[in-house]
Amino acid sequence: MLNILLVISLSLFVLWLSFKDNYHEIVAMLCNINIWYLLLCVVIVLLIQVFIGLALTLLTSLSNPHYRLKDGVLNALVASFFHGVTPSSSGGQFAQVYVFKKQKVDICDAASVLWMDFIIYQATMVFVVLCLLIIRFAYFERYFSNLLILVLLGFLVNSAIIVGLWALGRFPKVYTFITTKGIDIACKLKLIKNKAKVVASIDAQLTRFDAETKKLSQHRKLILEVIGCNVIRLLLYYSIPFFCFLALDIHVSLSVLIDIIAMTSYISMINAFIPIPGASGGTEAMFVLMFSKVFGMVNASSTMLLWRIMSYYLVMLIGGLAFIYVKIKDEMNKRKEGY
């Protein structure tokens, strides 16, 4: 509950900053919203959850062939809710394990699925953003040179997660340095208190990472299918602002779609430095800062509100309802079984 209140408070503060000088213009735009494009935004948001669920279903089917798409989508919705209400999206996977358990998936199989999903998603996301950085680097440098360092640092942080795990497993010298000198330095800086615990955690993560990458290497067709789901999922998510512009009757040509996709991906990279649940406050502020330079303050502020409602609050609402459904269904099943 505290996290939800924090999200709402920060979001309201940023909304006030964005709207205080252009309140009447923004309200007028929102009152004249195109209902058909608004529905299209809703469809896109739901499709994103379907593709997340499809990826989970494909991976789960390796150990549970009868796992259904609707189960995967339900799992994805609950995960999105807990990703949104916990700092740095830390609670999503715990919630997914809970849902998998209620869906009769063994805990070990669930952990394996989540590791494979993380590996493929993280690698795909890094590759997609890298392509967008290369394709639109000149455009970004022209309009947002002051934010370039933040975007690149965010990209490096996201890249380091997957590259770091791979490097630790493949290069013994890197592993030796990290677990000796690297941790010693962190201890001296008082960043780490329990050296043995950290080393044990690294060993466990590497063992799991190695096991899941070996398992994935035996299913190349499946990997390509899950990569495809993640590429579509990311491109749909990054394109939501474009359709929000259309819903608000702001003229944007199809030629700027790639620019909007790139800018939204850059915002996602910067969010790596915002540990607040849902990256609230920082996400809204960064959106207005970036989009206002190209589309103007009124258009950027109006679109930010609609984009945030569609991509975050709507998903949170549906995800919360999905979690309630899982809880109610579990209680009903217990009663049937005589618990």
XYZ file of C-alpha atoms in Angstrom:
339
model
C 0.000 0.000 0.000
C 2.870 2.390 0.828
C 4.413 1.779 -2.593
C 1.109 2.493 -4.328
C 0.713 5.755 -2.385
C 4.284 6.723 -3.313
C 3.583 6.055 -7.005
C 0.399 8.147 -6.910
C 2.034 11.018 -4.987
C 5.028 11.319 -7.306
C 2.866 11.009 -10.412
C 0.512 13.747 -9.193
C 3.459 16.034 -8.436
C 4.906 15.626 -11.934
C 1.464 16.078 -13.469
C 1.072 19.337 -11.572
C 4.436 20.577 -12.847
C 3.539 19.617 -16.413
C 0.015 21.030 -16.382
C 0.276 24.153 -14.252
C 1.145 26.486 -17.154
C -0.981 24.856 -19.874
C -3.930 23.462 -17.965
C -6.749 24.705 -20.207
C -5.092 23.654 -23.484
C -4.299 20.175 -22.177
C -7.802 19.625 -20.747
C -9.306 20.752 -24.072
C -7.203 18.184 -25.952
C -8.118 15.399 -23.542
C -11.824 16.248 -23.782
C -11.722 15.887 -27.578
C -9.977 12.516 -27.584
C -10.619 10.184 -30.525
C -12.356 7.151 -29.021
C -11.286 4.784 -31.818
C -7.592 5.529 -31.458
C -8.036 5.332 -27.690
C -9.448 1.815 -28.092
C -6.544 0.982 -30.387
C -4.159 2.031 -27.582
C -5.995 -0.309 -25.213
C -5.744 -3.151 -27.742
C -1.985 -2.558 -28.128
C -1.484 -2.598 -24.353
C -3.397 -5.884 -24.098
C -1.477 -7.358 -27.044
C 1.773 -6.644 -25.213
C 0.549 -8.778 -22.310
C -0.518 -11.502 -24.741
C 2.971 -11.671 -26.263
C 4.561 -11.719 -22.796
C 2.197 -14.558 -21.910
C 2.947 -16.360 -25.168
C 6.678 -16.275 -24.423
C 6.024 -17.720 -20.957
C 3.747 -20.384 -22.431
C 6.343 -21.464 -24.995
C 9.035 -21.760 -22.335
C 6.790 -23.505 -19.815
C 5.653 -26.027 -22.436
C 9.164 -27.546 -22.359
C 8.426 -29.070 -18.957
C 4.618 -28.756 -18.900
C 3.257 -29.516 -22.413
C -0.346 -28.825 -21.380
C 0.337 -25.289 -20.129
C -2.161 -22.982 -21.859
C -1.802 -19.527 -23.360
C -4.476 -18.108 -21.061
C -2.407 -19.293 -18.086
C 0.658 -17.552 -19.507
C -1.253 -14.297 -20.073
C -2.669 -14.439 -16.537
C 0.849 -14.943 -15.201
C 2.112 -12.019 -17.302
C -0.619 -9.687 -15.992
C 0.087 -10.539 -12.346
C 3.818 -10.056 -12.964
C 3.182 -6.647 -14.567
C 1.217 -5.561 -11.502
C 3.967 -6.543 -9.061
C 6.701 -5.157 -11.320
C 4.815 -1.866 -11.192
C 4.325 -1.626 -7.416
C 7.753 -2.778 -6.220
C 11.039 -0.825 -6.340
C 13.164 -1.606 -9.418
C 10.493 -4.118 -10.536
C 11.835 -6.520 -7.899
C 8.586 -8.258 -6.973
C 7.406 -9.506 -10.354
C 9.240 -12.825 -10.439
C 8.215 -13.757 -6.891
C 4.599 -13.203 -7.903
C 5.125 -15.305 -11.028
C 6.440 -18.224 -8.973
C 3.292 -17.946 -6.828
C 1.029 -17.995 -9.895
C 2.962 -20.879 -11.473
C 2.467 -22.851 -8.264
C -1.294 -22.238 -8.378
C -1.246 -23.329 -12.032
C 0.256 -26.708 -10.998
C 3.742 -25.925 -12.331
C 6.558 -27.321 -10.181
C 8.630 -24.676 -8.356
C 11.864 -25.889 -9.973
C 10.252 -25.749 -13.440
C 8.899 -22.261 -12.672
C 12.352 -21.029 -11.638
C 13.819 -22.498 -14.819
C 11.180 -20.787 -16.989
C 11.762 -17.418 -15.338
C 15.519 -17.682 -15.810
C 15.133 -18.576 -19.490
C 12.597 -15.786 -19.949
C 14.944 -13.287 -18.264
C 17.945 -14.339 -20.372
C 16.087 -14.107 -23.689
C 14.216 -10.905 -22.842
C 17.280 -9.080 -21.523
C 19.384 -10.065 -24.545
C 16.588 -9.131 -26.964
C 15.942 -5.783 -25.294
C 19.634 -4.862 -25.358
C 19.860 -5.783 -29.053
C 16.701 -3.829 -30.008
C 17.830 -0.696 -28.142
C 21.328 -0.994 -29.622
C 19.785 -1.033 -33.107
C 17.681 2.024 -32.263
C 20.734 3.845 -30.873
C 22.682 3.149 -34.058
C 19.815 3.962 -36.446
C 18.750 7.208 -34.749
C 21.983 8.312 -33.055
C 22.358 11.454 -35.208
C 18.733 12.418 -34.479
C 19.176 11.845 -30.748
C 22.449 13.763 -30.613
C 20.823 16.661 -32.431
C 17.857 17.064 -30.058
C 18.979 15.445 -26.791
C 22.764 15.760 -26.567
C 22.460 16.768 -22.885
C 20.770 13.430 -22.116
C 23.127 11.284 -24.172
C 25.291 10.240 -21.234
C 22.247 9.105 -19.212
C 20.884 7.023 -22.072
C 24.250 5.398 -22.759
C 24.792 4.662 -19.064
C 21.323 3.137 -18.836
C 22.071 1.013 -21.868
C 25.365 -0.119 -20.324
C 23.634 -1.034 -17.056
C 21.063 -3.164 -18.880
C 23.752 -4.699 -21.095
C 26.061 -5.422 -18.171
C 23.477 -7.677 -16.535
C 23.427 -10.222 -19.333
C 26.977 -9.681 -20.618
C 28.353 -9.810 -17.081
C 26.750 -13.164 -16.313
C 28.029 -14.556 -19.614
C 31.560 -13.199 -19.050
C 31.747 -14.523 -15.488
C 30.821 -17.981 -16.705
C 33.133 -17.996 -19.729
C 36.260 -16.252 -18.434
C 37.693 -17.655 -15.180
C 40.007 -14.661 -14.714
C 37.025 -12.279 -14.709
C 35.250 -14.458 -12.154
C 38.392 -14.656 -9.978
C 38.855 -10.873 -10.067
C 35.205 -10.156 -9.186
C 35.068 -12.674 -6.326
C 38.405 -11.581 -4.814
C 39.676 -8.092 -5.560
C 36.347 -6.731 -6.754
C 34.462 -7.795 -3.629
C 37.384 -6.725 -1.397
C 37.149 -3.222 -2.845
C 33.371 -3.187 -2.335
C 33.871 -4.312 1.294
C 36.368 -1.500 1.920
C 33.863 0.978 0.494
C 31.247 -0.597 2.805
C 29.070 -1.519 -0.168
C 29.152 -5.184 0.900
C 28.947 -6.446 4.473
C 28.995 -10.235 4.083
C 31.635 -11.314 1.543
C 30.929 -15.049 1.831
C 27.220 -14.529 1.244
C 27.842 -12.422 -1.872
C 30.271 -14.986 -3.327
C 27.780 -17.797 -2.654
C 25.030 -15.763 -4.362
C 27.232 -15.146 -7.430
C 28.055 -18.866 -7.613
C 24.369 -19.789 -7.425
C 23.404 -17.266 -10.105
C 26.178 -18.420 -12.433
C 25.265 -22.084 -11.954
C 21.646 -21.327 -12.791
C 22.566 -19.095 -15.724
C 24.869 -21.771 -17.173
C 22.251 -24.500 -16.747
C 19.495 -22.486 -18.445
C 21.671 -21.337 -21.357
C 22.644 -24.964 -21.998
C 18.986 -25.964 -21.926
C 18.069 -23.175 -24.325
C 20.834 -24.152 -26.739
C 18.990 -27.433 -27.328
C 15.827 -25.630 -28.486
C 16.889 -23.130 -31.140
C 13.479 -22.931 -32.810
C 11.883 -22.143 -29.458
C 14.491 -19.444 -28.792
C 13.664 -17.745 -32.096
C 9.934 -17.881 -31.316
C 10.432 -16.322 -27.877
C 12.795 -13.699 -29.329
C 10.090 -12.868 -31.874
C 7.536 -12.437 -29.066
C 9.897 -10.101 -27.217
C 10.737 -8.016 -30.297
C 7.028 -7.504 -31.039
C 6.338 -6.785 -27.376
C 9.061 -4.125 -27.199
C 8.162 -2.436 -30.481
C 4.488 -2.308 -29.481
C 5.387 -0.785 -26.126
C 7.755 1.781 -27.620
C 5.150 2.778 -30.226
C 2.303 3.519 -27.770
C 3.060 7.300 -27.673
C 2.579 7.453 -31.455
C -0.972 6.150 -31.142
C -1.577 8.426 -28.154
C -0.699 11.360 -30.423
C -3.276 10.145 -32.924
C -5.885 9.681 -30.182
C -5.349 13.310 -29.140
C -5.693 14.443 -32.767
C -2.088 15.664 -32.854
C -0.841 15.425 -36.413
C 2.104 13.056 -36.687
C 3.167 11.324 -39.872
C 4.166 7.686 -40.116
C 7.724 8.846 -40.834
C 8.204 9.912 -37.180
C 7.145 6.524 -35.811
C 10.738 5.286 -35.679
C 11.773 8.486 -33.846
C 9.019 8.000 -31.265
C 9.959 4.333 -30.828
C 13.593 5.353 -30.312
C 12.764 8.120 -27.814
C 10.540 5.826 -25.760
C 13.289 3.198 -25.674
C 15.750 5.847 -24.467
C 13.359 6.772 -21.647
C 13.256 3.095 -20.672
C 17.052 3.081 -20.506
C 17.141 6.120 -18.216
C 14.558 4.426 -15.981
C 17.327 2.009 -14.950
C 18.455 4.747 -12.526
C 15.001 5.278 -10.970
C 14.449 2.654 -8.220
C 11.012 4.000 -7.295
C 8.059 1.661 -8.063
C 7.101 2.069 -11.715
C 9.922 4.629 -12.020
C 7.153 7.084 -11.115
C 7.921 10.752 -11.325
C 11.109 10.309 -13.291
C 9.383 8.570 -16.196
C 6.783 11.302 -16.607
C 9.342 14.087 -16.255
C 11.728 12.479 -18.755
C 8.913 11.918 -21.262
C 7.852 15.577 -21.151
C 11.471 16.767 -21.285
C 12.285 14.713 -24.375
C 9.039 14.917 -26.333
C 8.474 18.639 -25.705
C 11.674 19.454 -27.616
C 10.182 17.900 -30.745
C 6.411 18.232 -30.342
C 5.972 21.191 -27.975
C 5.097 21.332 -24.264
C 1.293 21.118 -24.572
C 1.376 18.155 -26.948
C 4.059 16.384 -24.903
C 2.244 16.873 -21.577
C -1.114 15.713 -22.959
C 0.447 12.677 -24.605
C 2.441 11.832 -21.494
C -0.743 11.653 -19.419
C -2.514 9.382 -21.895
C 0.624 7.264 -22.475
C 1.165 6.757 -18.754
C -2.480 5.805 -18.192
C -2.334 3.287 -21.030
C 1.117 1.785 -20.474
C 1.220 1.785 -16.676
C -1.998 2.481 -14.776
C -4.268 0.447 -17.041
C -1.881 -2.511 -16.868
C -1.659 -2.101 -13.098
C -5.448 -2.141 -12.808
C -5.885 -5.228 -14.993
C -2.911 -6.945 -13.335
C -4.333 -6.257 -9.875
C -7.681 -7.730 -10.933
C -5.854 -10.745 -12.385
C -4.108 -11.309 -9.029
C -7.439 -11.092 -7.193
C -8.838 -13.639 -9.664
C -5.924 -16.015 -8.947
C -6.512 -15.677 -5.189
C -10.279 -16.252 -5.473
C -9.824 -19.224 -7.806
C -7.290 -20.731 -5.415
C -9.703 -20.371 -2.489
C -12.482 -21.997 -4.511
C -10.232 -24.913 -5.459
C -9.271 -25.413 -1.798
C -12.904 -25.565 -0.814
C -13.648 -28.125 -3.506
C -10.762 -30.246 -2.302
C -12.039 -30.021 1.277
C -9.334 -27.816 2.808
